[in-house]
Coordinates of C-alpha atoms and ligand atoms in Angstrom, one line a residue:
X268 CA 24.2 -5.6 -11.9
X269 CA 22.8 -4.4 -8.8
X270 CA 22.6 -6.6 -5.3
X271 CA 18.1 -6.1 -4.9
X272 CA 18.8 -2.9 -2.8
X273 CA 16.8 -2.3 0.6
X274 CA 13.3 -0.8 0.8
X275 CA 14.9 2.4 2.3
X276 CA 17.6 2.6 0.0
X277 CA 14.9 2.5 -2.9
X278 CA 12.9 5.0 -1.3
X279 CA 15.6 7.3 -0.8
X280 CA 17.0 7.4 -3.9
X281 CA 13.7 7.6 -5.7
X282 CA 13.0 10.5 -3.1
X283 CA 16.8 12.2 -4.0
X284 CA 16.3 11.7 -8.3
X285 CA 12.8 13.8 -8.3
X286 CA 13.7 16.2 -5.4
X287 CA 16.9 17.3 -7.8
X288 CA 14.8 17.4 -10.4
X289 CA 12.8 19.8 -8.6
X290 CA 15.7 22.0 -7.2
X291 CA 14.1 22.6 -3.5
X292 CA 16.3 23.7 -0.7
X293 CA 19.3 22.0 0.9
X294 CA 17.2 21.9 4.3
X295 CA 14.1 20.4 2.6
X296 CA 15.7 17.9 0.5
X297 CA 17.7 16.8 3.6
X298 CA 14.7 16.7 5.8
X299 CA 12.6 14.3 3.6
X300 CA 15.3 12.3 3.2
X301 CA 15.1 11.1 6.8
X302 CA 11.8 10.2 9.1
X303 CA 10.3 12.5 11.3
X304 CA 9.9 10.3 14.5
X305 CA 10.6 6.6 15.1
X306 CA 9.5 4.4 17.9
X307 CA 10.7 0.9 18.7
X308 CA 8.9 -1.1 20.9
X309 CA 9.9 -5.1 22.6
X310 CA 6.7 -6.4 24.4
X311 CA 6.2 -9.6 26.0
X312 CA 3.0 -11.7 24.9
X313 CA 2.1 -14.4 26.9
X314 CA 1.3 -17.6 23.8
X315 CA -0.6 -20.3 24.1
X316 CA 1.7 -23.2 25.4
X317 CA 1.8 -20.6 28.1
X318 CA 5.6 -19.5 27.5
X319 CA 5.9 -15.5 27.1
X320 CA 7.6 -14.5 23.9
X321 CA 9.2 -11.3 23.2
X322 CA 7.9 -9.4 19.8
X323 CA 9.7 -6.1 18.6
X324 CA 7.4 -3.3 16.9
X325 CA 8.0 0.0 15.0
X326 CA 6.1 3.0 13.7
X327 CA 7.4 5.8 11.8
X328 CA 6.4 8.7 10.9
X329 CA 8.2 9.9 8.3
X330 CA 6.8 13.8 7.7
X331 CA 3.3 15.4 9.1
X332 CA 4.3 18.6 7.3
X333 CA 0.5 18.4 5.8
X334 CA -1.8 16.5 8.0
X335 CA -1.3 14.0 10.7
X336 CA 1.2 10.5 9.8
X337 CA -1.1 8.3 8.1
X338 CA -0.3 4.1 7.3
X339 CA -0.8 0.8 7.9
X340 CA 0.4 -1.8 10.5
X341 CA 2.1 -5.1 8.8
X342 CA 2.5 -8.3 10.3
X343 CA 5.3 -10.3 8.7
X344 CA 8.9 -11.8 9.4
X345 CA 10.5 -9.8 7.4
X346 CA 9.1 -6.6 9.0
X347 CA 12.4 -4.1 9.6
X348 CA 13.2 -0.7 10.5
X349 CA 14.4 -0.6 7.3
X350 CA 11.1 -1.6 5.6
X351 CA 8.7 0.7 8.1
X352 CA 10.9 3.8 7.3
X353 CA 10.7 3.3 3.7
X354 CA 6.9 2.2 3.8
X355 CA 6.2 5.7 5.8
X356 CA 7.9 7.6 3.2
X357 CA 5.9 6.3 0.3
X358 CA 3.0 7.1 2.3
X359 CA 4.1 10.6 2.9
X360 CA 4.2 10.7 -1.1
X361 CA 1.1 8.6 -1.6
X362 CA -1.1 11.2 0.3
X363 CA 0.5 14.1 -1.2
X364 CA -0.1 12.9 -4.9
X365 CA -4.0 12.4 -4.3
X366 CA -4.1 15.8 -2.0
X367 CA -5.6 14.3 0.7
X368 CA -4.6 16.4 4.3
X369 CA -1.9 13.6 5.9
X370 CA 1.5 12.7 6.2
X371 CA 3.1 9.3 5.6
X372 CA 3.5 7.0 8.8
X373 CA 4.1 2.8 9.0
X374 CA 4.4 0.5 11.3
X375 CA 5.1 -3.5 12.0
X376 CA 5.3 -6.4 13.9
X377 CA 7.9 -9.2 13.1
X378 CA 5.8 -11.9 13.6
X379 CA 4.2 -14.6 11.5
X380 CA 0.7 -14.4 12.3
X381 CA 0.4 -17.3 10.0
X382 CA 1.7 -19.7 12.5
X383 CA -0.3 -18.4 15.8
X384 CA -3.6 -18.6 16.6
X385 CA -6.2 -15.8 16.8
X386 CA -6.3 -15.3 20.6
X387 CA -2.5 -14.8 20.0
X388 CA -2.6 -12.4 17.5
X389 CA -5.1 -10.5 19.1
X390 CA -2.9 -10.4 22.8
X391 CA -0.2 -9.3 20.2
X392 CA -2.3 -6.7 18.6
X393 CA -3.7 -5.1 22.1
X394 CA 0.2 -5.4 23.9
X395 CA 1.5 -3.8 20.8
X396 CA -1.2 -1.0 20.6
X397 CA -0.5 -0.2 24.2
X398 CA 3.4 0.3 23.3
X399 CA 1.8 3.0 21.0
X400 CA -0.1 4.6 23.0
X401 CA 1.1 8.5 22.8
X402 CA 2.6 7.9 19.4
X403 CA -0.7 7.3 17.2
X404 CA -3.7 8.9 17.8
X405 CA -6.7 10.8 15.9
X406 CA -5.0 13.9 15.4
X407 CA -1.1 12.6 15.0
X408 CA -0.9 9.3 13.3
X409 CA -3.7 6.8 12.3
X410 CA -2.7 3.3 11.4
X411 CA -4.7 1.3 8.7
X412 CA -4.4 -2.6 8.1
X413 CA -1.4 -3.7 5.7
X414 CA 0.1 -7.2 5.0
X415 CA -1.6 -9.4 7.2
X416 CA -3.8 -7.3 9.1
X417 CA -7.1 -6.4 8.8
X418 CA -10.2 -4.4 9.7
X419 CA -10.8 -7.1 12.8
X420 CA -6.7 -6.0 13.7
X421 CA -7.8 -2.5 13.8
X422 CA -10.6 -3.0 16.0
X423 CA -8.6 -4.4 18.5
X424 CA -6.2 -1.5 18.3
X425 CA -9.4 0.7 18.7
X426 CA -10.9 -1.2 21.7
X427 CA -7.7 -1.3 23.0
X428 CA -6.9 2.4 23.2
X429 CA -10.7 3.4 23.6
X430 CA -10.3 1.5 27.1
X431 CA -7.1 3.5 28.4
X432 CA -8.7 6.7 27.5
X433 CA -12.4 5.7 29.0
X434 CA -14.2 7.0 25.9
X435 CA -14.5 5.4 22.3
X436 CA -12.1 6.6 19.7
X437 CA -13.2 5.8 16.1
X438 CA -11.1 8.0 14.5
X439 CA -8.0 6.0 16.0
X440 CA -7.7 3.9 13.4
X441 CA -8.7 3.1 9.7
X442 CA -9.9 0.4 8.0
X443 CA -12.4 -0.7 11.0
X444 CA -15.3 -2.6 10.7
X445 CA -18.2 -0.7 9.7
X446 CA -19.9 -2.0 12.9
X447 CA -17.1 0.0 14.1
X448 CA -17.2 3.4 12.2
X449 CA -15.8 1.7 9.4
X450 CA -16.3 3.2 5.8
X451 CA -18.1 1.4 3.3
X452 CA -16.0 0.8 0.4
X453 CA -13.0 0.8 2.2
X454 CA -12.0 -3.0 2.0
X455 CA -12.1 -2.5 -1.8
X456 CA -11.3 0.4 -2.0
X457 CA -7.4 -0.2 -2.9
X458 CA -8.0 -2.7 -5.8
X459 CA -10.8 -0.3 -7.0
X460 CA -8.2 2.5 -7.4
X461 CA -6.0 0.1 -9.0
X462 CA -8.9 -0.7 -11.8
X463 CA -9.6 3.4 -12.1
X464 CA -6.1 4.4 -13.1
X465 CA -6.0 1.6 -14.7
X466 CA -8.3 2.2 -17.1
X467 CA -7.6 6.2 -17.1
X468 CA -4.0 4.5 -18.6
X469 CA -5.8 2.5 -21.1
X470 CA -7.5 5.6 -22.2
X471 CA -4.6 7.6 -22.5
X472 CA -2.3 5.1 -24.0
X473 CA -5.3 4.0 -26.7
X474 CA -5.1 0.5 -25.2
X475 CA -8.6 -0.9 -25.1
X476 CA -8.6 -3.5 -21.6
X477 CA -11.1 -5.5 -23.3
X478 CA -9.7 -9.0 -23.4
X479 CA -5.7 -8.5 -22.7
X480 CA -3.7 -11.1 -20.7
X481 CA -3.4 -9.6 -17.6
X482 CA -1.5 -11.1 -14.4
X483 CA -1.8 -10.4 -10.9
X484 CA 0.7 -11.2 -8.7
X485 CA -0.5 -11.5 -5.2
X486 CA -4.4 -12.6 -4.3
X487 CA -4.9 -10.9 -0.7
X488 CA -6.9 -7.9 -0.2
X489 CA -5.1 -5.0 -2.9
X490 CA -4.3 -8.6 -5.8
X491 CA -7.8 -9.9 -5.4
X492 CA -10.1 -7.0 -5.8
X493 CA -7.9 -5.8 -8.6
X494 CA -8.0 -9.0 -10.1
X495 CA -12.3 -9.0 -9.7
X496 CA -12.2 -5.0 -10.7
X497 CA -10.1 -5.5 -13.7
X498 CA -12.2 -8.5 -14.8
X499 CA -15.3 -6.5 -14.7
X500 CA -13.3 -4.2 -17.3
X501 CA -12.9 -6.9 -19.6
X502 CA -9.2 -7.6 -18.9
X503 CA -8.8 -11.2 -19.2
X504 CA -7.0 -12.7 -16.3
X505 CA -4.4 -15.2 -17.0
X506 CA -2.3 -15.8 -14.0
X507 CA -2.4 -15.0 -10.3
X508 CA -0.6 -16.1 -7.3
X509 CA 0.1 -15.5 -3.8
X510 CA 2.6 -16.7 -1.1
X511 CA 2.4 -20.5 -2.2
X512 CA 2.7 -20.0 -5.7
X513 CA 0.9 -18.9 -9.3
X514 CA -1.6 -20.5 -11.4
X515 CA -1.7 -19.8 -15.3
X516 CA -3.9 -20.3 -17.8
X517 CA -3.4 -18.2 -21.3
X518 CA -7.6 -18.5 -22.0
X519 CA -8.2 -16.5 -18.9
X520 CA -10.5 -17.6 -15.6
X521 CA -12.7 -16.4 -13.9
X522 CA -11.2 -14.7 -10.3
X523 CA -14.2 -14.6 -8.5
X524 CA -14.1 -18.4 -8.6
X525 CA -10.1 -18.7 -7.7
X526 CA -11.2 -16.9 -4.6
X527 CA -13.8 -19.8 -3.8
X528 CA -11.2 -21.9 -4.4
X529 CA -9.2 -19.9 -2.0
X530 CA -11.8 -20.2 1.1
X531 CA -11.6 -24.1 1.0
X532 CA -8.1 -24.9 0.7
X533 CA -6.3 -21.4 1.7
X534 CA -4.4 -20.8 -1.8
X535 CA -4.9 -20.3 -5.1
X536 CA -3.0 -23.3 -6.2
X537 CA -4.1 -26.3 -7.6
X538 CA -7.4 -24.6 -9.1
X539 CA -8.6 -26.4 -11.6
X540 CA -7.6 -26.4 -15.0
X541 CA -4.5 -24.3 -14.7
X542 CA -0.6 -25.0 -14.7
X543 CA 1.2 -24.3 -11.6
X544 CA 3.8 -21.3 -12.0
X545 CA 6.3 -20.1 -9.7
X546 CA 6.1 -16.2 -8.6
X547 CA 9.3 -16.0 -9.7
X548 CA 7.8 -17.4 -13.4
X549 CA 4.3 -15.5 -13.1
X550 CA 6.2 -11.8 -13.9
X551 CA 7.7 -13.2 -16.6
X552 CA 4.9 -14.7 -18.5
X553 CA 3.4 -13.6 -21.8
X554 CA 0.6 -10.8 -20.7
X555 CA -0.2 -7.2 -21.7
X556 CA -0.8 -6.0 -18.2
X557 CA 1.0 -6.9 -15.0
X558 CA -0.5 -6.4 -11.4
X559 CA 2.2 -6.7 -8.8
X560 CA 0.0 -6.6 -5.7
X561 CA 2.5 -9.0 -2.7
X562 CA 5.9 -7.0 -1.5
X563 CA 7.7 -4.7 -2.6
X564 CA 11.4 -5.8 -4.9
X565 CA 9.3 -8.1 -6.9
X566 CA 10.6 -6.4 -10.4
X567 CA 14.6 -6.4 -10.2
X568 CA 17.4 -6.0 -12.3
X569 CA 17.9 -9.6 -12.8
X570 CA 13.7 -10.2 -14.0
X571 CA 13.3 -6.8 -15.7
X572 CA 14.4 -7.8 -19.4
X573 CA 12.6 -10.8 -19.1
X574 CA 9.1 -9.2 -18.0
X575 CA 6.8 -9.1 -21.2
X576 CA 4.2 -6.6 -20.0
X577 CA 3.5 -3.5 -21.7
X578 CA 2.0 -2.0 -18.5
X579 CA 2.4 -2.5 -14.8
X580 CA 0.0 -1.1 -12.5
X581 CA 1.9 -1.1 -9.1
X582 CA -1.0 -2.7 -6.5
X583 CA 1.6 -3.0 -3.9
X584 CA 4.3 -0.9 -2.4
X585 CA 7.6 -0.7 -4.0
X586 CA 7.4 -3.8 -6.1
X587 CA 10.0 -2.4 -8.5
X588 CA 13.7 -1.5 -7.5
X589 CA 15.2 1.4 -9.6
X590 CA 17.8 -0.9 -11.7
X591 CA 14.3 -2.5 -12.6
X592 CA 12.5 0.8 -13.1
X593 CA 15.0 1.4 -15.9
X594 CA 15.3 -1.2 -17.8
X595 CA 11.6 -1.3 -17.9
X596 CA 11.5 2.1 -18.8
X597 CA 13.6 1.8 -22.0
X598 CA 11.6 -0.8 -23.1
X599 CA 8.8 1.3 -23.1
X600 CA 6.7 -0.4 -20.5
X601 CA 4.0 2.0 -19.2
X602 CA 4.1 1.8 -15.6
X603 CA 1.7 3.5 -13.5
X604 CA 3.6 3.8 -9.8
X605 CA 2.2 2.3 -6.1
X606 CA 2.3 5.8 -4.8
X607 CA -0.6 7.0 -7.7
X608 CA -2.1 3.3 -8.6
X609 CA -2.8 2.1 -4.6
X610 CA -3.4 5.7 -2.9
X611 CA -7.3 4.5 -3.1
X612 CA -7.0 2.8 0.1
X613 CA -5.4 5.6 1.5
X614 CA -8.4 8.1 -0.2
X615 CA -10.6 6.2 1.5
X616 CA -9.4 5.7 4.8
X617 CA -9.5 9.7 4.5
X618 CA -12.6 9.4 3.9
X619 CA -13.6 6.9 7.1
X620 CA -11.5 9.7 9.7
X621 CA -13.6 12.2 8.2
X622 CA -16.8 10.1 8.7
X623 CA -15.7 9.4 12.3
X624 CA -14.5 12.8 13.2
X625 CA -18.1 14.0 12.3
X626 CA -20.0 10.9 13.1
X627 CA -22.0 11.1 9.8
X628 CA -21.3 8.9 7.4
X629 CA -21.8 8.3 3.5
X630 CA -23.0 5.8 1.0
X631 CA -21.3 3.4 -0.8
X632 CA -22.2 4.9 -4.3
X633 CA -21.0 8.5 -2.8
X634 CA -17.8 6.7 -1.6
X635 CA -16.8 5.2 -5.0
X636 CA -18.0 8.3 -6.6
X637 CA -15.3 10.5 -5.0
X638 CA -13.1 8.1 -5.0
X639 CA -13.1 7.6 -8.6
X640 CA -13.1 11.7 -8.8
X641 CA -9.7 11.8 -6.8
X642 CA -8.2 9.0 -8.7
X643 CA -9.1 10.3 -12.1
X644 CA -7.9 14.1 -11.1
X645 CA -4.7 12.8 -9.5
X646 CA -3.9 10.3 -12.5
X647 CA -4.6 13.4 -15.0
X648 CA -2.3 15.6 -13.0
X649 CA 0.7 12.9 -13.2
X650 CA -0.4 12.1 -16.5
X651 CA -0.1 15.7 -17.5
X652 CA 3.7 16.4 -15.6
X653 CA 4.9 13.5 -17.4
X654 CA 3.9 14.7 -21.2
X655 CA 5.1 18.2 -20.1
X656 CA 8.4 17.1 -18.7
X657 CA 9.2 14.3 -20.7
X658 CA 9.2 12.2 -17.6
X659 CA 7.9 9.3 -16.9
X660 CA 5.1 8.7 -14.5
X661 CA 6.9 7.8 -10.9
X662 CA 9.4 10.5 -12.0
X663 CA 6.1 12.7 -12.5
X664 CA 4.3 11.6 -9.4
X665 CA 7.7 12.3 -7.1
X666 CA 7.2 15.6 -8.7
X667 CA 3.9 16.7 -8.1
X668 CA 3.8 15.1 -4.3
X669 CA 7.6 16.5 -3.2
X670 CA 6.6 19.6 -4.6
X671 CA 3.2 20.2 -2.6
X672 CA 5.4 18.2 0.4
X673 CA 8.1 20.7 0.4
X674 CA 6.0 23.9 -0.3
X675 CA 3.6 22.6 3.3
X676 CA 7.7 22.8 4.8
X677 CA 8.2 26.0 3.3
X678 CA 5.1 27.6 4.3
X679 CA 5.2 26.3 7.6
X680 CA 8.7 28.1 8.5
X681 CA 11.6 26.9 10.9
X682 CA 10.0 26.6 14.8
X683 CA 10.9 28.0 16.6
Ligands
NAD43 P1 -2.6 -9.1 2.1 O1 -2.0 -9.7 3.3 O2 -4.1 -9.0 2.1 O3 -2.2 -10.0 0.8 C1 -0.9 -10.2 0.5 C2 -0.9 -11.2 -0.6 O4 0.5 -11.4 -1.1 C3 -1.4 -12.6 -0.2 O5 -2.1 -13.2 -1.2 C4 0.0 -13.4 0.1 O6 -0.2 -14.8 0.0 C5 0.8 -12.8 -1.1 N1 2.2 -12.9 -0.8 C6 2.9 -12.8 0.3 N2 4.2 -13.0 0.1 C7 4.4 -13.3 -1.2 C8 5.4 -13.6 -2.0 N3 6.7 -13.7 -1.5 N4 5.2 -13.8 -3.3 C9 3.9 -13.8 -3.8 N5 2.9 -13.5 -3.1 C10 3.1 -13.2 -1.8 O7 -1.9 -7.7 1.9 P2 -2.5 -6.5 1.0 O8 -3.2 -5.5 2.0 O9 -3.2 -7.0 -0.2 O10 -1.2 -5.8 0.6 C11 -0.4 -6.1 -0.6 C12 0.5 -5.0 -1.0 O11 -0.3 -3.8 -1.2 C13 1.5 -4.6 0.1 O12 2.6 -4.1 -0.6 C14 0.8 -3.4 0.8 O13 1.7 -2.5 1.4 C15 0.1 -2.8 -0.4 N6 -1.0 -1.9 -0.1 C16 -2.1 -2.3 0.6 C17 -3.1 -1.5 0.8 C18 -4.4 -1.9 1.5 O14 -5.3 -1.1 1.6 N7 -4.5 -3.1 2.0 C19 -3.1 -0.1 0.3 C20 -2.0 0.3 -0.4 C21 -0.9 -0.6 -0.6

């Protein structure tokens, strides 16, 4: 049985099964397989007691063969080099399958913004923006919010840069306020793809989402929204959870009201009348569709034949390892992969830099509506690999996005 393998070594081998597959050239296959640039930063931060604490950063940009490096910014202990390298790969794929013009960047703080307070975070934010200065930037690498950041997080990375350079830089950064040349739709707009190829799946399979037992693990931005989204389709949500535990309840509630719940206490536990579940419990719990919207190695080797869903929807990124991946796959679980089923945040932050770049900017309804056009077209173009191949979908996404990844190398030439 295998030891939960790293981020990077799950990317990597996911990366070197479909780019076989695919038969591209040595050179390719080796460059993809490592990251473009990497930058590590150590800043000092002055805290509140007044001592100065020393934080270590990273971005990566793993390939900008099609379009600038494009990704969010995590905050979290557990943020590695290891982690960011992977994250920027699965980015570089992510923007690929939805054939939107970027490459795949990442970047993190290990921190735990949980236990600072705001003016802390925010010194963070602005020291650790400066350390970046020169790496990101509107045409080579925009950073988006991730775990624990947000749009206020990327306005601080604006402002901060927009002062160095004397003029205001919207199209820094992604996933701004839209005070700030923020997009409309964008705070939804990954759960919102989640709940389009979701139900493209349902379609396809002949599953009708009306009323299934549906579990979503993970209640932050990309679990919640899905959670709300998928409701609104009729799925019937039975269990979710987030860092301090699950909640279950096999007659379905209402998630809309967990997520009052959540503004007065801060969690979803202990909301009223469901039974308190472990995360460990929530994946394995009776349900028809599974969410995994927290971290990624969530669905192992050790959980996999114990997971009674029939189709996972991968809100967050790299929630399965491989061993899991195939045990899941002989037991015929549909699964439709992160880098298809959560590229809508990504679609839309494409869509806020191109808002910015030309300072016009859309409507919600003409948002959603081309989001839900590049979900449906790029969930119809996995879709249709996978029947054609025999493969199944991650297998069929690698495809489609190493392909148009290594034909952008190939085009491009050797420089000089
Ligand atoms: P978030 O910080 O808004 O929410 C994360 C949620 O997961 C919180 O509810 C947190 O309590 C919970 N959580 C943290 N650790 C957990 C654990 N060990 N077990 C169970 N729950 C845990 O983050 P987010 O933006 O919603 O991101 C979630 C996932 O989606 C990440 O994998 C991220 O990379 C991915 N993602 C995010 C976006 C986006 O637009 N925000 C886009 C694509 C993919």
């Amino acid at each position: 049985m295998e030891t939960t393998p790293s981020p990077w070594q799950v990317a990597v081998e996911q990366f070197n099964t479909a780019a076989s597959q695919l038969g591209i050239e040595d050179y390719i296959q080796h460059r993809l397989a490592e990251c473009e640039r990497i930058l590590i930063v150590t800043f000092p931060v002055r805290m509140a007691d007044d001592k100065v604490r020393i934080f270590t950063g990273f971005r990566s940009q793993h390939n900008t063969a099609r379009g600038p490096a494009k990704g969010g910014i995590r905050y979290h202990p557990n943020v590695s080099l290891d982690e960011v390298k992977a994250l920027s790969m699965w980015m570089t794929w992510k923007c690929a399958v939805v054939g939107i013009p970027f490459g795949g960047g990442k970047g993190g703080v290990i921190c735990d913004p949980t236990e600072m307070t705001s003016v802390e975070v925010e010194r963070m934010t602005r020291r650790f923006a400066t350390s970046l200065q020169g790496f990101i930037g509107p045409e080579s690498d925009i950073p988006a919010p991730d775990v624990n950041t947000n749009a206020q997080t990327m306005a601080w990375i604006m402002d901060t840069l927009s002062m160095h350079e004397g003029h205001t830089l919207l199209p820094l950064v992604t996933g701004k306020p839209v005070a700030l040349g923020g997009s409309l739709g964008r705070a939804d707009a990954t759960g919102r793809g989640v709940s389009f190829v979701t139900a493209q799946a349902a379609k396809h399979l002949g599953i009708p989402l009306a009323g299934i037992p549906t579990i979503v693990q993970g209640f932050g931005n990309v679990g919640s929204t899905s959670a709300f989204l998928l409701h609104d389709l009729g799925c019937k949500i039975v269990a979710v959870s987030d860092v301090y535990g699950g909640i279950y309840n096999s007659a379905g509630f209402d998630p809309r009201q967990v997520m009052e719940h959540v503004r007065k206490t801060k969690s979803v536990v202990n909301f009223p009348n469901t039974q308190p579940v472990t995360n460990a419990e929530l994946l394995e719990l009776p349900c028809d569709l599974l969410v995994p919207a927290a971290l990624e190695s969530q669905l192992t080797g050790q959980n996999a034949p114990r997971v009674k869903a029939k189709m996972i929807v991968e809100g967050a990124n790299g929630p399965t390892t491989p061993e899991a991946d195939r045990i899941l796959n002989d037991k015929g679980v549909f699964l439709v992969p992160d880098i298809l089923a959560n590229a809508g945040g990504v679609t839309v932050s494409y869509f806020e830099w191109v808002q910015d770049l030309q300072s016009f900017f859309w409507t919600e309804e003409e948002i959603n509506a081309r989001l839900k056009r590049i979900m449906d077209e790029s969930f119809e173009a996995v879709w249709g690999i996978a029947q054609e191949q025999h493969v199944d979908m991650r297998t069929a996404a690698y495809l489609l996005a190493i392909g148009r990844v290594a034909e952008a190398e190939r085009v491009r030439g050797i420089y000089p």
